[in-house]
PDB file of C-alpha atoms in Angstrom:
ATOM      1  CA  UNK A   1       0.000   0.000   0.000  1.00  0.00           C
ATOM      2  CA  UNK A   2       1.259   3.091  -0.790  1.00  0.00           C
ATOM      3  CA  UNK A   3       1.879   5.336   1.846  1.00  0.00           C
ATOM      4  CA  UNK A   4       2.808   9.109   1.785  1.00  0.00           C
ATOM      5  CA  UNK A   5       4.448  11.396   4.588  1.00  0.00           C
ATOM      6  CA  UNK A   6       5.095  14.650   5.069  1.00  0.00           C
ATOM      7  CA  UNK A   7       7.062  16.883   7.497  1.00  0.00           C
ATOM      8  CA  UNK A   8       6.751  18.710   9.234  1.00  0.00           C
ATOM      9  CA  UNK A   9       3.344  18.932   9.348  1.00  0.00           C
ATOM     10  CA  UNK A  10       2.829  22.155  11.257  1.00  0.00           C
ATOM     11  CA  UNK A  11       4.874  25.175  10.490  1.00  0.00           C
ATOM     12  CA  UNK A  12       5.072  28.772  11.915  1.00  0.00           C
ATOM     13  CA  UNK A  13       7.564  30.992  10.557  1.00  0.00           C
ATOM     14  CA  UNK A  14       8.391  34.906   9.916  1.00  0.00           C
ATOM     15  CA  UNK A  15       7.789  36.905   6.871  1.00  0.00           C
ATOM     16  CA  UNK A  16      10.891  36.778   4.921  1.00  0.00           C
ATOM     17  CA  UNK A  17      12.594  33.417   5.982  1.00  0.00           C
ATOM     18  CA  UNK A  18      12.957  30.352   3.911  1.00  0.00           C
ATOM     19  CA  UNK A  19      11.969  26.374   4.639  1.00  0.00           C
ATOM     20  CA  UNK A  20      11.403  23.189   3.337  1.00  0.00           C
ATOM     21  CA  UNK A  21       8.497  21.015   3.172  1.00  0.00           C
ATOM     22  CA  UNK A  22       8.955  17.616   2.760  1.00  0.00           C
ATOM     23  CA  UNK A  23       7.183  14.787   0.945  1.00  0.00           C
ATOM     24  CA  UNK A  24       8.389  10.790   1.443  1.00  0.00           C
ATOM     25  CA  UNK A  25       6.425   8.123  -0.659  1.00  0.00           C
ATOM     26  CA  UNK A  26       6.536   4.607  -0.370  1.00  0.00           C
ATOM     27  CA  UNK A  27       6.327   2.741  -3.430  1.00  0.00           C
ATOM     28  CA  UNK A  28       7.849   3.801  -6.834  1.00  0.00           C
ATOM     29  CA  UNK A  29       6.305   6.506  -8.653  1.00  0.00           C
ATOM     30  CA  UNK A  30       7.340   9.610 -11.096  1.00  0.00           C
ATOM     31  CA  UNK A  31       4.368  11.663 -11.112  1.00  0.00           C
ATOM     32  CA  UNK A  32       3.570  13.801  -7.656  1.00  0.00           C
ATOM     33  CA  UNK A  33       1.791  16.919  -6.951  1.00  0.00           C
ATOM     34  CA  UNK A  34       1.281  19.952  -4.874  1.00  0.00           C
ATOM     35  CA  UNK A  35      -1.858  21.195  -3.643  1.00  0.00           C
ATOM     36  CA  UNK A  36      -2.584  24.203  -2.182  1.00  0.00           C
ATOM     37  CA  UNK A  37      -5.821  24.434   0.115  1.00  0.00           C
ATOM     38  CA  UNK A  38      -6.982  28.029   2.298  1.00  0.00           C
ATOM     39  CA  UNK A  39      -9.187  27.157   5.269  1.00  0.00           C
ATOM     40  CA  UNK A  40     -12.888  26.598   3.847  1.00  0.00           C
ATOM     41  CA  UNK A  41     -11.907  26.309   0.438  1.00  0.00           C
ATOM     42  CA  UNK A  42     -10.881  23.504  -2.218  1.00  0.00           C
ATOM     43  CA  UNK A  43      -7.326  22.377  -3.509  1.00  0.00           C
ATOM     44  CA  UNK A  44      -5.387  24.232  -5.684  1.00  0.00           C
ATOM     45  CA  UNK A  45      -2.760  22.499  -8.107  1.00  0.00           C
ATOM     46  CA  UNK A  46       0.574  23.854  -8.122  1.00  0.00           C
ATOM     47  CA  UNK A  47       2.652  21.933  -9.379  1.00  0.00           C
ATOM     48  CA  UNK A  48       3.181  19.002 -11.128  1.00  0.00           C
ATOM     49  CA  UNK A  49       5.934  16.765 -11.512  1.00  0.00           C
ATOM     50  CA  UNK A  50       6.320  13.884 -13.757  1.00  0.00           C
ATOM     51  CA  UNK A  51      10.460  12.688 -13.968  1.00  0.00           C
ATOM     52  CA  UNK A  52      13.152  12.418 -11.454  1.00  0.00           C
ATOM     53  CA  UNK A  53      15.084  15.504 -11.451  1.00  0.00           C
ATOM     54  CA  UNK A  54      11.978  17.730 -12.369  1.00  0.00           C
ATOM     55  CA  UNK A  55      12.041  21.068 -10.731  1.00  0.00           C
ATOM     56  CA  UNK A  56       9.109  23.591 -11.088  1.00  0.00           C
ATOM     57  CA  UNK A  57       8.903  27.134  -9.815  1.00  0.00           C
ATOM     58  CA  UNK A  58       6.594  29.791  -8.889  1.00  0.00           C
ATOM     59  CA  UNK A  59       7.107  32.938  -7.357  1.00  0.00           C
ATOM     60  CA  UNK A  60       8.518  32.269  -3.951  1.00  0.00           C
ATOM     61  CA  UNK A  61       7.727  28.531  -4.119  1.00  0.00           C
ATOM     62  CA  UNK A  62       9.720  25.874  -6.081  1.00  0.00           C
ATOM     63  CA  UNK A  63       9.119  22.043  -5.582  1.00  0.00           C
ATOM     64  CA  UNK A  64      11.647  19.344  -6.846  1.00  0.00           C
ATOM     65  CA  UNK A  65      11.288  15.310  -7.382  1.00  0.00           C
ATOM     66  CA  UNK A  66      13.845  12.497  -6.563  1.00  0.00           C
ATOM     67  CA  UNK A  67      12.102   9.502  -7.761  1.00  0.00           C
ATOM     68  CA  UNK A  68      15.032   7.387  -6.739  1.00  0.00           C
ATOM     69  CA  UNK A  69      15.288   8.809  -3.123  1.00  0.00           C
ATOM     70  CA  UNK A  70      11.184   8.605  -3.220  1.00  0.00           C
ATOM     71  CA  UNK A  71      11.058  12.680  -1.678  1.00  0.00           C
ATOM     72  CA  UNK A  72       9.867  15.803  -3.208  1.00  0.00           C
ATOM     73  CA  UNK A  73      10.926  19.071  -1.549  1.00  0.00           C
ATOM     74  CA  UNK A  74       8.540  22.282  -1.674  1.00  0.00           C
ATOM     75  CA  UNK A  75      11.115  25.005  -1.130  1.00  0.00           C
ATOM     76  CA  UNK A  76       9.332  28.010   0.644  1.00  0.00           C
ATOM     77  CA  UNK A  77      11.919  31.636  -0.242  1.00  0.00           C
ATOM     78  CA  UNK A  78      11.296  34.939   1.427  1.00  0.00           C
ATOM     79  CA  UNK A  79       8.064  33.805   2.648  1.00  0.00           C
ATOM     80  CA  UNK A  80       5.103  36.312   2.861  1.00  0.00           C
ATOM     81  CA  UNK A  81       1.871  36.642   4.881  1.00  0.00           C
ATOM     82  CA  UNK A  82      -0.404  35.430   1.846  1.00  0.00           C
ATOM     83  CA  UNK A  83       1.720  32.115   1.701  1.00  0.00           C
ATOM     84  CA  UNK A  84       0.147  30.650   5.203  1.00  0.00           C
ATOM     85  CA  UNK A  85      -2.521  27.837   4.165  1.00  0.00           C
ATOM     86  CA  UNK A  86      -1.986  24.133   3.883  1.00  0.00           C
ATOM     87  CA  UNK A  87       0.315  21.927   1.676  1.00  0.00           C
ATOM     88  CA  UNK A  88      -0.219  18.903   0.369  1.00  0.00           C
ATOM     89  CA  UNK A  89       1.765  16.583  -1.993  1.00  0.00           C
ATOM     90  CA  UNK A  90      -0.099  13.949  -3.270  1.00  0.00           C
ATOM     91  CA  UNK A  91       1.135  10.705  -5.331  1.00  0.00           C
ATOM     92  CA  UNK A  92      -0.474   9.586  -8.659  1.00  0.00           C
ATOM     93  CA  UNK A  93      -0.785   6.280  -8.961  1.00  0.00           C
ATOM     94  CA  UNK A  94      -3.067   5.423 -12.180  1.00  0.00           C
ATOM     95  CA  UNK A  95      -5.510   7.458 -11.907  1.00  0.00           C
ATOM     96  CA  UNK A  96      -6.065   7.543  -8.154  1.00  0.00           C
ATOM     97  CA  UNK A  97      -4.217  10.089  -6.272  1.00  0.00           C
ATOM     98  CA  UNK A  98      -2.634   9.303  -2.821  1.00  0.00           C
ATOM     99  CA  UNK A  99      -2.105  12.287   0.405  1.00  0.00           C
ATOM    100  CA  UNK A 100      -0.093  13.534   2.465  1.00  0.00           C
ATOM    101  CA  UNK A 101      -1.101  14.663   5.695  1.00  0.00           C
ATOM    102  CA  UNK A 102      -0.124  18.222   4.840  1.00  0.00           C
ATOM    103  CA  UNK A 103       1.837  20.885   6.100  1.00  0.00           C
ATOM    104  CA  UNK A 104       0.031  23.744   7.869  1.00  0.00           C
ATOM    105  CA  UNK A 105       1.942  26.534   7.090  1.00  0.00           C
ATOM    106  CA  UNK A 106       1.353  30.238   8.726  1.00  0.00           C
ATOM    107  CA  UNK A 107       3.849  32.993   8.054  1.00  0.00           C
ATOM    108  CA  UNK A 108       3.836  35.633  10.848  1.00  0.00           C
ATOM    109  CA  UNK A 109       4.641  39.322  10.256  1.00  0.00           C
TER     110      UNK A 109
ATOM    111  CA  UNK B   1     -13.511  28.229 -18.612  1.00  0.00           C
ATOM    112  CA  UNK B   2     -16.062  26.846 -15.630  1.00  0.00           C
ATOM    113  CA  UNK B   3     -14.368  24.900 -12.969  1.00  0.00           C
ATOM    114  CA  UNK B   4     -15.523  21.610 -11.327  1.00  0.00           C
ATOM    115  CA  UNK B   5     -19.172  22.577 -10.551  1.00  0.00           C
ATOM    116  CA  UNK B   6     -20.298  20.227  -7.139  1.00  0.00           C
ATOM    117  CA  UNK B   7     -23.875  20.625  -5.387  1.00  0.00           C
ATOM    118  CA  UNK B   8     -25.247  20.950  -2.679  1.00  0.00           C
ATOM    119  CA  UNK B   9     -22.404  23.076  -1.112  1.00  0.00           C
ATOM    120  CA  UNK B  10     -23.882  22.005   2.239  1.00  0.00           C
ATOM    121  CA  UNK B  11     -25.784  18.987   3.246  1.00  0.00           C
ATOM    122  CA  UNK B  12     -26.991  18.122   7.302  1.00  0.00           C
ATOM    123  CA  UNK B  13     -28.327  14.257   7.269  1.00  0.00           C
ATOM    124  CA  UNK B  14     -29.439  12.470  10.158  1.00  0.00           C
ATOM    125  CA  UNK B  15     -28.041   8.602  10.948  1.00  0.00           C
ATOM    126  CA  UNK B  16     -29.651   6.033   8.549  1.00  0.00           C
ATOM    127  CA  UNK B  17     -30.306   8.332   5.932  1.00  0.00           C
ATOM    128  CA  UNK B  18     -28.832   8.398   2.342  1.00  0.00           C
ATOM    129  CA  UNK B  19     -27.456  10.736   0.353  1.00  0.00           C
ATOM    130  CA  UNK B  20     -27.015  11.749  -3.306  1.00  0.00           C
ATOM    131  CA  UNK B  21     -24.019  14.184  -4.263  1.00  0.00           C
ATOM    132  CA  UNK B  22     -23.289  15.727  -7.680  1.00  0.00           C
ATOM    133  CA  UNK B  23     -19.561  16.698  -9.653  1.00  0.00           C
ATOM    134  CA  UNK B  24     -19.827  18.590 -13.313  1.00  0.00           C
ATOM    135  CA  UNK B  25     -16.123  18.419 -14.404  1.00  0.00           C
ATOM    136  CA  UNK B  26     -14.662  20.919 -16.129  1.00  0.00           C
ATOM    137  CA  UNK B  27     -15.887  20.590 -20.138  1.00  0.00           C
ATOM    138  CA  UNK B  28     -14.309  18.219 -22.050  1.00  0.00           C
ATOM    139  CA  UNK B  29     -12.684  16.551 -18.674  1.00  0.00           C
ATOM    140  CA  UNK B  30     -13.619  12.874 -18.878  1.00  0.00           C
ATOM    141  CA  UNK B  31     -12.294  11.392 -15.842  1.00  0.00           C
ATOM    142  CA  UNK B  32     -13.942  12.238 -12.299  1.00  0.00           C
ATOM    143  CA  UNK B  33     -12.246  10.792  -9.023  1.00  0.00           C
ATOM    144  CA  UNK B  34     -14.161  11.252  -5.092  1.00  0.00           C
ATOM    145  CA  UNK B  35     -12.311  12.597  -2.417  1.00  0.00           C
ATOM    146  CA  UNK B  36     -13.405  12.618   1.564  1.00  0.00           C
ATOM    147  CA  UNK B  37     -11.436  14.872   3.872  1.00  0.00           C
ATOM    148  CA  UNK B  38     -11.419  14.602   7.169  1.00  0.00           C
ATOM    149  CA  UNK B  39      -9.419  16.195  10.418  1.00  0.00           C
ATOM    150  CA  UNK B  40      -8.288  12.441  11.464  1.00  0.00           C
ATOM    151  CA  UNK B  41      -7.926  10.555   7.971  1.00  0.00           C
ATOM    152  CA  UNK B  42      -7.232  13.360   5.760  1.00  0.00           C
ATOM    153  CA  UNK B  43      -7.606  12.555   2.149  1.00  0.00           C
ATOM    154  CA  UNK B  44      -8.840   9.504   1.086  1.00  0.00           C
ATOM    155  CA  UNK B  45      -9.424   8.435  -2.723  1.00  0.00           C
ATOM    156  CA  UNK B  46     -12.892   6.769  -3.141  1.00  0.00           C
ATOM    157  CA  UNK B  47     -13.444   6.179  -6.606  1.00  0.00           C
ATOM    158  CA  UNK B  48     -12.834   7.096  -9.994  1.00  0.00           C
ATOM    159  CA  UNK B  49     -14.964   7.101 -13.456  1.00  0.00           C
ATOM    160  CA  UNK B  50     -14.112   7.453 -16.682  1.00  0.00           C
ATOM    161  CA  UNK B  51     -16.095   6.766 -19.766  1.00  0.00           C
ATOM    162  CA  UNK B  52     -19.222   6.283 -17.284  1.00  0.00           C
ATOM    163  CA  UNK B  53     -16.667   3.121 -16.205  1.00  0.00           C
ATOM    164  CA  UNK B  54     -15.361   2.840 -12.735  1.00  0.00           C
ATOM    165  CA  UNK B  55     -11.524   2.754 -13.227  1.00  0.00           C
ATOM    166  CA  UNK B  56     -10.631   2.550  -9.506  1.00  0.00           C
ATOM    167  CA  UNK B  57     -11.610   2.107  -6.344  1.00  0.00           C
ATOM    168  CA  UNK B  58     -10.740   2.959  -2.609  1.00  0.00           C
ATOM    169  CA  UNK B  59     -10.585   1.308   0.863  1.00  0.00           C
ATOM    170  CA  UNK B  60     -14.685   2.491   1.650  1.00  0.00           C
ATOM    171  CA  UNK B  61     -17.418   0.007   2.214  1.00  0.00           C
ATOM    172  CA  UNK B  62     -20.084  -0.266  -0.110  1.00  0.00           C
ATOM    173  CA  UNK B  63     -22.445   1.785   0.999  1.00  0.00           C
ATOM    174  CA  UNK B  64     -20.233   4.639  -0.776  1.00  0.00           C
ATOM    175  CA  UNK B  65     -21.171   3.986  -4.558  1.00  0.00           C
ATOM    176  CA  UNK B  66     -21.072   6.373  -7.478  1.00  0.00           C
ATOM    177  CA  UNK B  67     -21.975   7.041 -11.089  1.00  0.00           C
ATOM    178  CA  UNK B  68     -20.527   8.577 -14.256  1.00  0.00           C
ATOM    179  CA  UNK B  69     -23.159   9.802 -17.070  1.00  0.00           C
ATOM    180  CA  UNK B  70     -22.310  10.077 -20.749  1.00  0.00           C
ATOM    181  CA  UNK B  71     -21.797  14.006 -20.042  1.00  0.00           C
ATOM    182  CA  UNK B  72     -19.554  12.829 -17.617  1.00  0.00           C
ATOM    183  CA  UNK B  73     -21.218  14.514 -14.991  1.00  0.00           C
ATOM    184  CA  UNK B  74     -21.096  11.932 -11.373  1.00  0.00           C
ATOM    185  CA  UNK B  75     -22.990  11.466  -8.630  1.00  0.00           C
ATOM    186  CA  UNK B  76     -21.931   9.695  -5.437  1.00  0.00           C
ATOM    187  CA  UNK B  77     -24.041   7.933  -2.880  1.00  0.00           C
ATOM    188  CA  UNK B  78     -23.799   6.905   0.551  1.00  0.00           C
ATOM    189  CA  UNK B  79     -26.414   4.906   2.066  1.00  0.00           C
ATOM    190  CA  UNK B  80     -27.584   4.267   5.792  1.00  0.00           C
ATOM    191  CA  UNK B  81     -25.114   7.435   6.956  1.00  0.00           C
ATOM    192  CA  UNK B  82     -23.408   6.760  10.188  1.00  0.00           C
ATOM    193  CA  UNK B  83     -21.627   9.722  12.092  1.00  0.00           C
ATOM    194  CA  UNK B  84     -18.424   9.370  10.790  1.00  0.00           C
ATOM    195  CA  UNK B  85     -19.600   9.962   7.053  1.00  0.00           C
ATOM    196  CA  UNK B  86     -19.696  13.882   8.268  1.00  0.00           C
ATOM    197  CA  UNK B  87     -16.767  15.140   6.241  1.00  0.00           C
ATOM    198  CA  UNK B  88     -15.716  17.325   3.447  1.00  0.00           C
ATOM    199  CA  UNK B  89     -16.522  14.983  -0.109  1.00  0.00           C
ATOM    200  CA  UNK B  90     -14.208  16.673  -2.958  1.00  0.00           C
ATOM    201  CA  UNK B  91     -14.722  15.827  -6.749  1.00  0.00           C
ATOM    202  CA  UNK B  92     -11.929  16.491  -9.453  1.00  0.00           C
ATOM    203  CA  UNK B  93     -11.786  16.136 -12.719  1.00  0.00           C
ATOM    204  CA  UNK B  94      -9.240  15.644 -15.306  1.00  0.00           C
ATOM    205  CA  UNK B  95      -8.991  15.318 -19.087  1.00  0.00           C
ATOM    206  CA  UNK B  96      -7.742  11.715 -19.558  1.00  0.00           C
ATOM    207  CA  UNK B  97      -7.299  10.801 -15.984  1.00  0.00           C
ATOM    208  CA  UNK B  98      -3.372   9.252 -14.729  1.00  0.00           C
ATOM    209  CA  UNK B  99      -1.610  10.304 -17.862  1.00  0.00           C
ATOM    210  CA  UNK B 100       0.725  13.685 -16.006  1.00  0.00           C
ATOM    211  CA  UNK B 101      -2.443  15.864 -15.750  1.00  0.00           C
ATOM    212  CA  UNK B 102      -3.563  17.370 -12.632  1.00  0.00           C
ATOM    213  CA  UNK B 103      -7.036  17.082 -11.094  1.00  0.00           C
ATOM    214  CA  UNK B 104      -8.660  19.856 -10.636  1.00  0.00           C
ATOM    215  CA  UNK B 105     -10.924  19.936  -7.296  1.00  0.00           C
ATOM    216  CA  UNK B 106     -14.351  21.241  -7.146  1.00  0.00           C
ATOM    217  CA  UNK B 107     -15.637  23.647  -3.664  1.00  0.00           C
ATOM    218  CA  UNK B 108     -16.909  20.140  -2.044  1.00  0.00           C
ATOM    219  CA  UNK B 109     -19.579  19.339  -0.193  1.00  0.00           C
ATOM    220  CA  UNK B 110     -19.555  19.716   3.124  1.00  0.00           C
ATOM    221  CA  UNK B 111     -21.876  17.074   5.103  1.00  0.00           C
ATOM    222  CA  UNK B 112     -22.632  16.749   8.638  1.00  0.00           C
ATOM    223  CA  UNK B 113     -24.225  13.613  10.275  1.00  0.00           C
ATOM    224  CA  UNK B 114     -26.610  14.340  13.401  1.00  0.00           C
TER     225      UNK B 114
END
């Protein structure tokens, strides 16, 4: 079964620092995603990634793939205010997507 | 270009009832997959259609079925509700479904068990 972790899984930190959010999978896959979800509201894609190696970015966030070492990184620069929500990564496996537990995220001024 | 369309927004239920929810993907999206979030078990995969054919299915008893109609459109059902059905059920659509597309998530509806 394919399982999928993420750390940490609650994060507080200041406007203008940087972190990582990390995403561990289980079984062997080259397609994973981030999600995006504000309290109340749906998911939001941001990015997809579909090779080992693949690195997308997007304003102050850029996410990366190591399909060998099974972990994606969602790299968080000069974070702002409008950044704090929830992150999720999120395996595809035919079809059929699996979660993380996701990262709550709030940036303080 | 309208997004995934689901309705109601809100549903309240009461224990041994069933309920009927409904997706409209995105035009021209084919494939629709079932989400349920929830503060303890986060998000689950229930099922996916494509072609009006189920394609996949998740860990949930049976009384969680669904449909696909040949607008694609779904509808999901869960029958004789217990308490811990109350959740947030998201629907996303895709073109093609597994082939390095992303699904795109409806608002969800949100339904609570009393």
């Amino acid at each position: 079964e394919l399982k999928v972790e993420q750390n940490p899984l609650f994060l507080s930190m200041q406007e203008g620092k940087n972190y990582t959010i990390y995403c561990n999978y289980s079984t062997t896959s080259d397609r994973l995603y981030w999600y995006r979800q504000d309290p109340g509201k749906s998911l939001e894609s941001l990015f997809v990634l579909l090779s080992n190696g693949a690195v997308k970015q997007e304003g102050r966030l850029m996410a990366s793939l190591d399909t060998k070492a099974r972990l994606s990184t969602l790299h968080i620069t000069a974070a702002v205010h409008d950044l704090s929500a929830t992150y999720f990564c999120a395996v595809d496996s035919g079809s059929r997507l699996t979660f993380g537990e996701g990262t709550q995220l709030t940036v303080n001024p | 270009k309208a997004g995934v369309t689901q309705t109601p927004r809100y549903l309240i239920k009461t224990r041994g009832q069933q309920v009927t929810l409904s997706c409209s993907p995105i035009s021209g999206h084919r494939s629709v997959s079932w989400y349920q979030q929830t503060p303890g078990q986060g998000l689950q995969f229930l099922f996916e259609y494509f072609s009006e054919t189920q394609r996949n299915k998740g860990n949930f008893p049976g009384r969680f079925s669904g449909r696909q109609f040949s607008n694609s459109r779904s509808e999901m059902n869960v029958s004789t509700l217990e308490l811990g059905d109350s959740a947030l059920y998201l629907c996303a659509s895709s073109a093609l479904g597994g082939l390095n597309q992303p699904q795109h998530f409806g608002d969800g509806t949100r339904l609570s068990i009393l």
